[in-house]
Each structure stands twice: as C-alpha cells, then as structure tokens.
mmCIF file of C-alpha atoms in Angstrom:
data_model
loop_
_atom_site.group_PDB
_atom_site.id
_atom_site.type_symbol
_atom_site.label_atom_id
_atom_site.label_comp_id
_atom_site.label_asym_id
_atom_site.label_seq_id
_atom_site.Cartn_x
_atom_site.Cartn_y
_atom_site.Cartn_z
ATOM 1 C CA MET O 1 13.316 139.330 27.146
ATOM 2 C CA LYS O 2 16.264 139.599 28.779
ATOM 3 C CA TYR O 3 14.265 138.797 32.037
ATOM 4 C CA LEU O 4 13.489 135.795 29.969
ATOM 5 C CA ILE O 5 16.699 134.195 28.785
ATOM 6 C CA THR O 6 18.116 134.609 31.876
ATOM 7 C CA LEU O 7 15.478 132.100 33.159
ATOM 8 C CA LEU O 8 15.728 130.287 30.449
ATOM 9 C CA LEU O 9 19.182 130.074 31.042
ATOM 10 C CA PHE O 10 18.715 129.377 34.405
ATOM 11 C CA PHE O 11 16.866 126.224 33.490
ATOM 12 C CA THR O 12 19.654 124.916 31.214
ATOM 13 C CA LEU O 13 22.016 125.511 33.022
ATOM 14 C CA SER O 14 21.354 124.162 36.118
ATOM 15 C CA ALA O 15 20.172 120.971 34.506
ATOM 16 C CA PRO O 16 23.193 118.894 35.343
ATOM 17 C CA VAL O 17 23.041 119.723 38.923
ATOM 18 C CA TYR O 18 19.540 117.860 39.077
ATOM 19 C CA ALA O 19 20.201 115.264 36.995
ATOM 20 C CA ALA O 20 23.243 112.905 37.697
ATOM 21 C CA ILE O 21 22.967 109.965 37.038
ATOM 22 C CA GLU O 22 24.265 107.179 37.846
ATOM 23 C CA VAL O 23 25.484 105.063 35.140
ATOM 24 C CA HIS O 24 26.196 101.580 35.157
ATOM 25 C CA GLU O 25 27.993 98.816 32.597
ATOM 26 C CA PHE O 26 26.975 95.699 33.482
ATOM 27 C CA ASN O 27 28.778 92.379 32.020
ATOM 28 C CA ASP O 28 25.040 90.631 31.114
ATOM 29 C CA ALA O 29 20.905 91.365 31.001
ATOM 30 C CA ALA O 30 21.408 89.139 34.112
ATOM 31 C CA THR O 31 23.319 90.806 36.075
ATOM 32 C CA GLU O 32 20.850 94.144 34.854
ATOM 33 C CA ALA O 33 17.889 93.033 35.936
ATOM 34 C CA ASP O 34 19.501 91.180 39.939
ATOM 35 C CA TYR O 35 21.087 95.184 40.396
ATOM 36 C CA LYS O 36 17.440 96.673 39.484
ATOM 37 C CA ASN O 37 15.186 93.910 41.661
ATOM 38 C CA LEU O 38 17.936 94.391 44.331
ATOM 39 C CA ILE O 39 17.888 98.051 44.639
ATOM 40 C CA GLU O 40 14.101 97.927 44.795
ATOM 41 C CA GLU O 41 14.142 95.254 47.202
ATOM 42 C CA LEU O 42 16.599 96.739 49.690
ATOM 43 C CA ARG O 43 15.687 99.767 51.861
ATOM 44 C CA CYS O 44 17.324 102.202 52.396
ATOM 45 C CA LEU O 45 18.158 102.638 55.862
ATOM 46 C CA VAL O 46 17.999 106.814 56.160
ATOM 47 C CA CYS O 47 14.761 107.506 54.527
ATOM 48 C CA GLN O 48 13.491 104.402 56.200
ATOM 49 C CA ASN O 49 10.077 104.657 53.186
ATOM 50 C CA GLN O 50 12.095 104.436 50.356
ATOM 51 C CA ASN O 51 14.135 101.336 48.971
ATOM 52 C CA LEU O 52 17.871 101.909 47.274
ATOM 53 C CA ALA O 53 16.578 102.940 43.811
ATOM 54 C CA GLY O 54 13.752 105.671 45.025
ATOM 55 C CA SER O 55 16.270 107.165 47.121
ATOM 56 C CA ASP O 56 18.433 110.245 46.559
ATOM 57 C CA ALA O 57 20.275 109.485 50.234
ATOM 58 C CA ASP O 58 24.531 109.373 50.582
ATOM 59 C CA LEU O 59 24.162 105.765 51.948
ATOM 60 C CA ALA O 60 21.708 104.813 49.454
ATOM 61 C CA LYS O 61 24.220 105.520 46.891
ATOM 62 C CA ASP O 62 26.499 104.074 48.260
ATOM 63 C CA LEU O 63 24.904 100.561 49.333
ATOM 64 C CA ARG O 64 24.108 100.478 45.183
ATOM 65 C CA GLN O 65 27.504 101.118 44.009
ATOM 66 C CA GLN O 66 28.142 98.425 46.815
ATOM 67 C CA THR O 67 25.409 96.170 44.862
ATOM 68 C CA TYR O 68 26.903 96.816 41.545
ATOM 69 C CA GLU O 69 30.224 96.138 42.770
ATOM 70 C CA MET O 70 29.282 92.659 44.214
ATOM 71 C CA LEU O 71 27.323 91.593 41.256
ATOM 72 C CA GLN O 72 29.529 92.319 38.766
ATOM 73 C CA GLN O 73 32.605 90.060 40.623
ATOM 74 C CA GLY O 74 30.167 87.438 40.296
ATOM 75 C CA LYS O 75 28.874 87.248 43.529
ATOM 76 C CA SER O 76 25.450 85.859 43.668
ATOM 77 C CA ARG O 77 21.588 87.533 44.751
ATOM 78 C CA GLU O 78 22.027 86.183 48.566
ATOM 79 C CA GLU O 79 25.558 86.583 48.683
ATOM 80 C CA VAL O 80 24.901 90.469 48.111
ATOM 81 C CA VAL O 81 21.561 90.227 50.393
ATOM 82 C CA ASP O 82 23.516 88.076 53.269
ATOM 83 C CA TYR O 83 25.645 90.945 53.035
ATOM 84 C CA MET O 84 23.579 93.977 53.652
ATOM 85 C CA VAL O 85 21.667 91.457 56.327
ATOM 86 C CA THR O 86 25.255 90.906 58.223
ATOM 87 C CA ARG O 87 25.794 94.840 58.773
ATOM 88 C CA TYR O 88 22.116 96.555 58.400
ATOM 89 C CA GLY O 89 20.029 93.845 59.813
ATOM 90 C CA ASP O 90 16.482 92.202 58.379
ATOM 91 C CA PHE O 91 15.182 95.838 58.775
ATOM 92 C CA VAL O 92 17.040 96.166 54.824
ATOM 93 C CA LEU O 93 14.471 93.728 53.347
ATOM 94 C CA TYR O 94 11.743 95.194 52.468
ATOM 95 C CA ARG O 95 10.677 91.221 52.699
ATOM 96 C CA PRO O 96 12.066 89.699 55.319
ATOM 97 C CA PRO O 97 12.064 86.287 55.847
ATOM 98 C CA VAL O 98 10.468 83.622 57.582
ATOM 99 C CA LYS O 99 11.511 83.054 61.059
ATOM 100 C CA PRO O 100 9.808 82.564 64.771
ATOM 101 C CA SER O 101 10.623 86.208 65.233
ATOM 102 C CA THR O 102 8.317 87.214 61.737
ATOM 103 C CA MET O 103 5.973 84.837 62.466
ATOM 104 C CA LEU O 104 3.272 87.385 63.361
ATOM 105 C CA LEU O 105 4.030 89.507 61.373
ATOM 106 C CA TRP O 106 3.438 87.000 57.965
ATOM 107 C CA ALA O 107 0.983 85.360 59.854
ATOM 108 C CA GLY O 108 -1.049 88.331 61.301
ATOM 109 C CA PRO O 109 -2.507 88.778 58.629
ATOM 110 C CA PHE O 110 -3.963 85.481 58.140
ATOM 111 C CA VAL O 111 -5.312 84.619 61.182
ATOM 112 C CA LEU O 112 -7.119 88.011 61.434
ATOM 113 C CA LEU O 113 -9.031 87.535 58.316
ATOM 114 C CA PHE O 114 -9.439 83.788 59.742
ATOM 115 C CA ILE O 115 -11.001 85.193 62.612
ATOM 116 C CA VAL O 116 -13.015 87.523 60.497
ATOM 117 C CA LEU O 117 -14.099 85.008 59.057
ATOM 118 C CA ILE O 118 -15.535 82.904 62.018
ATOM 119 C CA VAL O 119 -17.017 85.971 62.904
ATOM 120 C CA VAL O 120 -18.982 86.473 59.603
ATOM 121 C CA MET O 121 -19.908 82.480 59.535
ATOM 122 C CA LEU O 122 -20.759 82.820 62.704
ATOM 123 C CA LYS O 123 -23.526 85.708 62.437
ATOM 124 C CA VAL O 124 -24.784 84.719 59.297
ATOM 125 C CA LYS O 125 -25.583 81.137 60.189
ATOM 126 C CA LYS O 126 -27.797 83.272 63.486
ATOM 127 C CA THR O 127 -29.808 85.166 60.921
ATOM 128 C CA ARG O 128 -30.409 82.264 58.256
ATOM 129 C CA THR O 129 -31.897 79.237 60.990
ATOM 130 C CA VAL O 130 -35.159 79.596 61.233
ATOM 131 C CA GLU O 131 -35.624 77.639 64.357
ATOM 132 C CA ALA O 132 -36.670 74.162 64.606
ATOM 133 C CA PRO O 133 -40.729 73.919 66.117
ATOM 134 C CA GLU O 134 -40.603 71.723 69.338
ATOM 135 C CA LYS O 135 -41.973 68.641 69.279
ATOM 136 C CA LYS O 136 -44.819 69.644 71.810
ATOM 137 C CA ASN O 137 -46.170 72.381 69.589
ATOM 138 C CA LEU O 138 -45.723 70.788 66.897
ATOM 139 C CA ASP O 139 -47.794 67.704 67.462
ATOM 140 C CA GLN O 140 -50.223 70.618 68.563
ATOM 141 C CA ALA O 141 -50.514 72.261 65.113
ATOM 142 C CA LYS O 142 -50.768 68.308 63.589
ATOM 143 C CA ASN O 143 -53.758 68.145 65.631
ATOM 144 C CA LEU O 144 -55.295 71.538 64.953
ATOM 145 C CA LEU O 145 -55.040 70.576 61.393
ATOM 146 C CA ALA O 146 -56.471 67.343 61.634
ATOM 147 C CA ASP O 147 -59.122 68.694 63.297
ATOM 148 C CA ASP O 148 -59.909 71.169 60.884
ATOM 149 C CA LEU O 149 -59.546 68.676 58.609
ATOM 150 C CA ASP O 150 -62.135 66.797 60.377
ATOM 151 C CA ASN O 151 -64.292 69.420 60.850
ATOM 152 C CA SER O 152 -64.761 71.068 57.445
ATOM 153 C CA GLY O 153 -65.466 67.203 56.036
ATOM 154 C CA ALA O 154 -68.415 67.036 58.445
ATOM 155 C CA GLU O 155 -70.026 70.254 57.458
ATOM 156 C CA LYS O 156 -70.030 68.461 53.160
ATOM 157 C CA MET S 1 -23.706 95.317 76.349
ATOM 158 C CA ARG S 2 -23.794 95.551 73.098
ATOM 159 C CA PHE S 3 -20.308 98.227 73.620
ATOM 160 C CA LEU S 4 -19.117 96.202 75.054
ATOM 161 C CA LEU S 5 -16.503 94.480 72.499
ATOM 162 C CA PRO S 6 -16.367 98.049 70.263
ATOM 163 C CA LEU S 7 -15.191 99.611 73.401
ATOM 164 C CA GLY S 8 -12.765 96.349 73.611
ATOM 165 C CA ILE S 9 -11.391 96.814 70.432
ATOM 166 C CA PHE S 10 -10.946 100.072 71.248
ATOM 167 C CA GLY S 11 -8.879 99.399 74.519
ATOM 168 C CA VAL S 12 -6.404 96.967 72.970
ATOM 169 C CA LEU S 13 -5.543 99.469 70.020
ATOM 170 C CA VAL S 14 -4.828 102.360 72.556
ATOM 171 C CA VAL S 15 -2.311 100.052 74.120
ATOM 172 C CA LEU S 16 -0.885 98.782 71.394
ATOM 173 C CA LEU S 17 -0.532 102.902 69.462
ATOM 174 C CA ALA S 18 0.985 104.184 73.213
ATOM 175 C CA LEU S 19 3.774 101.251 72.586
ATOM 176 C CA GLY S 20 4.102 102.556 69.016
ATOM 177 C CA LEU S 21 5.189 105.939 70.778
ATOM 178 C CA THR S 22 7.704 104.902 72.695
ATOM 179 C CA LEU S 23 9.650 103.513 70.271
ATOM 180 C CA ASP S 24 11.773 105.003 67.836
ATOM 181 C CA PRO S 25 11.302 103.721 64.241
ATOM 182 C CA LYS S 26 15.101 105.641 63.641
ATOM 183 C CA LYS S 27 16.866 103.532 65.610
ATOM 184 C CA VAL S 28 17.472 99.630 63.723
ATOM 185 C CA PRO S 29 18.924 97.705 66.725
ATOM 186 C CA SER S 30 22.107 95.917 64.856
ATOM 187 C CA PRO S 31 23.160 92.780 64.011
ATOM 188 C CA LEU S 32 27.275 93.436 64.235
ATOM 189 C CA ILE S 33 26.233 93.074 68.651
ATOM 190 C CA GLY S 34 27.976 90.288 70.388
ATOM 191 C CA LYS S 35 29.941 89.865 66.735
ATOM 192 C CA VAL S 36 33.470 90.694 66.087
ATOM 193 C CA ALA S 37 34.261 94.467 65.388
ATOM 194 C CA PRO S 38 34.852 94.061 61.318
ATOM 195 C CA ALA S 39 38.304 94.924 60.262
ATOM 196 C CA PHE S 40 39.556 97.290 57.839
ATOM 197 C CA THR S 41 42.404 99.445 57.406
ATOM 198 C CA LEU S 42 42.200 103.497 56.732
ATOM 199 C CA PRO S 43 45.063 105.970 57.219
ATOM 200 C CA GLN S 44 45.016 107.934 60.422
ATOM 201 C CA LEU S 45 44.020 111.493 60.411
ATOM 202 C CA HIS S 46 46.933 113.186 61.872
ATOM 203 C CA ASN S 47 49.011 110.952 60.463
ATOM 204 C CA PRO S 48 48.196 109.760 56.549
ATOM 205 C CA SER S 49 51.503 107.636 56.287
ATOM 206 C CA ALA S 50 50.601 105.542 59.441
ATOM 207 C CA ASN S 51 47.254 102.995 59.278
ATOM 208 C CA PHE S 52 44.998 102.164 62.265
ATOM 209 C CA SER S 53 43.380 98.539 62.088
ATOM 210 C CA PRO S 54 40.433 97.348 64.781
ATOM 211 C CA GLU S 55 43.525 95.255 65.966
ATOM 212 C CA HIS S 56 45.483 97.396 67.639
ATOM 213 C CA PHE S 57 43.358 97.644 70.070
ATOM 214 C CA LYS S 58 43.213 93.888 70.736
ATOM 215 C CA GLY S 59 42.445 92.958 74.750
ATOM 216 C CA LYS S 60 41.222 96.281 75.479
ATOM 217 C CA VAL S 61 38.201 97.932 75.574
ATOM 218 C CA TRP S 62 38.110 101.163 73.491
ATOM 219 C CA ILE S 63 35.312 103.058 71.461
ATOM 220 C CA LEU S 64 35.036 103.948 68.524
ATOM 221 C CA ASN S 65 32.548 107.024 67.256
ATOM 222 C CA VAL S 66 31.922 107.958 63.795
ATOM 223 C CA TRP S 67 31.655 111.886 63.000
ATOM 224 C CA ALA S 68 31.923 113.909 60.419
ATOM 225 C CA SER S 69 32.863 117.659 60.143
ATOM 226 C CA TRP S 70 29.817 117.967 58.093
ATOM 227 C CA CYS S 71 27.823 116.313 60.972
ATOM 228 C CA VAL S 72 25.314 118.997 62.234
ATOM 229 C CA SER S 73 24.688 116.718 65.890
ATOM 230 C CA CYS S 74 28.391 115.559 66.082
ATOM 231 C CA ARG S 75 28.795 119.483 67.396
ATOM 232 C CA ALA S 76 26.224 119.333 70.180
ATOM 233 C CA GLU S 77 27.945 115.056 71.417
ATOM 234 C CA HIS S 78 31.259 116.885 71.040
ATOM 235 C CA LYS S 79 31.461 118.436 74.588
ATOM 236 C CA VAL S 80 29.894 114.923 75.894
ATOM 237 C CA ILE S 81 33.143 113.157 73.962
ATOM 238 C CA THR S 82 35.200 115.215 75.497
ATOM 239 C CA ARG S 83 33.971 114.724 78.634
ATOM 240 C CA LEU S 84 33.764 110.863 78.191
ATOM 241 C CA ALA S 85 38.281 111.721 77.164
ATOM 242 C CA ASN S 86 38.320 113.458 80.007
ATOM 243 C CA MET S 87 37.629 110.734 82.063
ATOM 244 C CA LYS S 88 40.765 108.780 80.720
ATOM 245 C CA LEU S 89 39.029 105.548 81.485
ATOM 246 C CA VAL S 90 39.534 103.760 77.561
ATOM 247 C CA ASP S 91 40.834 104.682 74.494
ATOM 248 C CA ILE S 92 38.274 106.747 71.965
ATOM 249 C CA VAL S 93 39.305 106.049 68.077
ATOM 250 C CA GLY S 94 37.608 108.625 65.941
ATOM 251 C CA LEU S 95 35.928 107.486 62.504
ATOM 252 C CA ASP S 96 35.801 110.384 60.224
ATOM 253 C CA TYR S 97 33.100 108.927 57.957
ATOM 254 C CA LYS S 98 33.212 110.302 54.121
ATOM 255 C CA ASP S 99 35.156 113.617 55.331
ATOM 256 C CA GLU S 100 37.557 115.498 53.531
ATOM 257 C CA PRO S 101 40.821 115.031 55.476
ATOM 258 C CA ALA S 102 40.833 118.631 56.143
ATOM 259 C CA ASP S 103 38.034 119.468 56.714
ATOM 260 C CA GLY S 104 38.167 117.173 59.236
ATOM 261 C CA LYS S 105 41.092 118.557 61.256
ATOM 262 C CA ARG S 106 39.668 121.840 60.840
ATOM 263 C CA TRP S 107 36.436 120.817 62.787
ATOM 264 C CA LEU S 108 38.932 118.772 65.277
ATOM 265 C CA ARG S 109 40.886 122.178 65.712
ATOM 266 C CA GLN S 110 37.936 124.649 66.306
ATOM 267 C CA PHE S 111 35.834 122.317 68.687
ATOM 268 C CA GLY S 112 39.156 120.186 70.569
ATOM 269 C CA ASN S 113 40.788 116.861 69.453
ATOM 270 C CA PRO S 114 38.124 113.999 72.499
ATOM 271 C CA TYR S 115 39.913 111.406 70.523
ATOM 272 C CA THR S 116 43.500 109.063 70.601
ATOM 273 C CA LEU S 117 43.652 109.304 67.311
ATOM 274 C CA SER S 118 41.033 109.385 64.204
ATOM 275 C CA ALA S 119 40.438 107.123 60.668
ATOM 276 C CA VAL S 120 40.177 108.622 58.089
ATOM 277 C CA ASP S 121 37.023 106.971 55.926
ATOM 278 C CA LEU S 122 36.543 108.686 52.833
ATOM 279 C CA GLU S 123 34.774 106.655 51.001
ATOM 280 C CA GLY S 124 32.530 105.448 53.766
ATOM 281 C CA LYS S 125 33.589 101.830 53.169
ATOM 282 C CA ALA S 126 34.468 101.060 57.004
ATOM 283 C CA GLY S 127 31.334 102.128 57.926
ATOM 284 C CA ILE S 128 29.322 100.674 55.528
ATOM 285 C CA ASP S 129 31.057 97.273 56.827
ATOM 286 C CA TRP S 130 30.332 98.301 60.777
ATOM 287 C CA GLY S 131 26.557 99.356 59.144
ATOM 288 C CA VAL S 132 26.793 102.927 60.155
ATOM 289 C CA TYR S 133 23.854 104.476 58.654
ATOM 290 C CA GLY S 134 24.003 108.229 60.151
ATOM 291 C CA VAL S 135 26.422 110.364 61.874
ATOM 292 C CA PRO S 136 27.270 109.967 64.918
ATOM 293 C CA GLU S 137 26.798 106.763 65.939
ATOM 294 C CA THR S 138 29.086 104.949 68.551
ATOM 295 C CA PHE S 139 30.824 101.462 69.333
ATOM 296 C CA ILE S 140 32.332 100.225 72.087
ATOM 297 C CA MET S 141 33.804 97.191 71.944
ATOM 298 C CA GLY S 142 35.535 94.095 74.763
ATOM 299 C CA LYS S 143 38.467 93.020 75.842
ATOM 300 C CA ASP S 144 37.638 89.574 73.521
ATOM 301 C CA GLY S 145 36.975 91.930 70.616
ATOM 302 C CA LEU S 146 34.198 91.760 70.536
ATOM 303 C CA ILE S 147 30.912 95.063 69.788
ATOM 304 C CA LYS S 148 29.286 95.298 73.300
ATOM 305 C CA HIS S 149 26.887 98.260 72.159
ATOM 306 C CA LYS S 150 25.759 100.837 69.817
ATOM 307 C CA HIS S 151 24.619 103.614 70.422
ATOM 308 C CA ILE S 152 22.906 105.577 67.340
ATOM 309 C CA GLY S 153 22.517 109.214 67.505
ATOM 310 C CA PRO S 154 24.378 112.045 69.697
ATOM 311 C CA VAL S 155 25.361 110.732 72.662
ATOM 312 C CA ASP S 156 24.113 113.774 76.001
ATOM 313 C CA ASP S 157 24.754 113.875 79.157
ATOM 314 C CA LYS S 158 22.106 110.969 80.400
ATOM 315 C CA ALA S 159 22.848 108.381 77.471
ATOM 316 C CA LEU S 160 26.851 108.592 79.045
ATOM 317 C CA ASP S 161 26.129 108.530 82.227
ATOM 318 C CA GLU S 162 23.461 105.720 82.610
ATOM 319 C CA GLU S 163 24.502 103.539 79.917
ATOM 320 C CA ILE S 164 28.037 104.366 78.292
ATOM 321 C CA VAL S 165 30.142 104.696 81.570
ATOM 322 C CA PRO S 166 28.524 101.689 83.565
ATOM 323 C CA LEU S 167 29.194 99.329 80.964
ATOM 324 C CA LEU S 168 32.605 101.037 80.178
ATOM 325 C CA LYS S 169 34.055 99.942 83.896
ATOM 326 C CA THR S 170 32.139 96.819 83.640
ATOM 327 C CA LEU S 171 33.435 95.926 80.851
ATOM 328 C CA LEU S 172 37.063 97.088 82.087
ATOM 329 C CA GLN S 173 36.689 94.840 85.047
ATOM 330 C CA GLU S 174 36.517 91.363 82.973
ATOM 331 C CA PRO S 175 39.467 89.628 82.724
ATOM 332 C CA SER S 176 41.430 89.405 79.168
#
C-alpha cells in the first residue's frame, strides 16, 4: 500500500514536468489560425523531420515564440516566412518555393510519372496490336478461299 | 540483354545513394554567406555594463564563435579555438549563447579564455538573427563587414588548418 501511494505520488507530482504547455493569447482568431498554420509549415532545424509545432527542441521553442511575437505585432504570414528564410534558408520551409534550384524537386515526380506512362502505353500497344497481314499473304488466302468456294459449288 | 535495363537502373541508384552518403543533412547551408553581418547589441560577459556590437570590428577581419557552457562539443572545440587565438591573426569574439553569465565565466576560467571578448546572448535573439541552430558555430567576417564563411559544428584541427587559416590569410591581404 505504501509502495502504491509512493508510486501514485510520483506520477501525480511529476505531471507538471512533462506537461509544460505553452500558453499564447491571440488578438483574434485569424492570428491564431496563422500561428498554428505557420508552426506546422516551418521546419525545426535541430530535429529535422519535425516541424516547429511538433518539436520540443529549445530552438523550436524560441522560433515559435518569435513567430507568435511577430504575428501579434501585426506582421503578415509572408513577413514571418521571409524572416525565417533570410536566416535559415529555404530549408525551414516544408513547402519549398518554386525556383530554378528546386525545379527538379517540384517537376521530378511528374517527369517520372510521364516517363512511366509512356513506357506502359508503349508496352500495352505492343501486346494489343495484331500485326496486319501482308498484302501477298492476304491475296493468297483470298484465292484459297475462293478456290474452296468454287470447288464446293462444283460438287453440288 | 533483358537484364540490361534493371542493371542500368540499379547502377544509377547506387551512384545516387553513394552521393547521398557523402552529404551531411545536419549541415544546412547558410543563406547569410556574402550578406552583411546581422547587427546586435549585447552586454559583454566580463564587463556587463559595456556592450558589444559587430560594428566595433568594422573594417577588420574577425571571427564570431558561438559557444555555451552547456555545449559538450564546445569543449572539444575549445583547444582548437585556443590554438587559433594563439596565432594572433584576428580577433575572436565569443557569443555565449543561451547561457547564464556565471556559468559562462566559470567555463572560461576552467578551460581558459581564447576570446578577445564574449557577448552574452541570454535569450538567443542574436542567435536567431545569425541563423544559429546548433552550438558551436563559427562565422568569419571580412573587412567589408560581410560574412565570408560559416563553420557548423566544432572546428577541428583539419578544418582550422585547411579552411579557416588559409581563408583568414587571404582576407587579411585584401585591401580594406
């Protein structure tokens, strides 16, 4: 029993440690929506497969705070994104901009799809087409049929 | 003959994957190279009433080394930075990043202080402006006030001798 109480106490008292939730007050709902959207779309640079919203890294916390402050000051979404990109490069964006250096990234899948479609179409066409008989063979066949018909007519 | 196409695709994949192995995804190229060093005004670690701002080194080649007492790889880097400082080529400014000044001072007492001075970036705001995402990071500024080079992660002997010192020597020879 004593053991159980200790265990329960351990869990209840340690709760605040992992439940450190950031509380932000927003001017209006639109700002809040922008904030939530931005932290989903900005990458955490320390843990690279997480966005700012999902990361517990110190830097992610700071960048969330920065995003919040900028939005509260009335800065637009684009201004916040520009701010991050001038400091950390396009890498912070989960949705990189379309420009010459990212063309391969954006167009690559479609180019591959296109190539695959063409290959598939060629294959299908090849198996479907029944080769047209050559003129010489066709004539020969017609003659044979005609002969056959004549012969059967003669027999009657 | 019918194995030629799969074999070719396999070959291309091997080359691409081999290239991928030589890249380090942890190293994000800084968009700040070639740009003006971002301004900040922060208190000096050993003289909190005095400020430091990158403008102080206008017209000079200098180094900004981001460190912190809580940073483990900074300890490994420390002896390399000390070696660089002993060459007396340029001023090295430390940016004590998100660190309590007392801890920072103790760290420098313990290991030695290679820095001309250190600035305290308690909140990490200057760090964000400089695009710092890990500690240590090292920036080299030219006489024109532009960032010439950024080294991400601890500077080792090889990087110091092969990249940083040659670059510093060329930068020092440039007319101001």
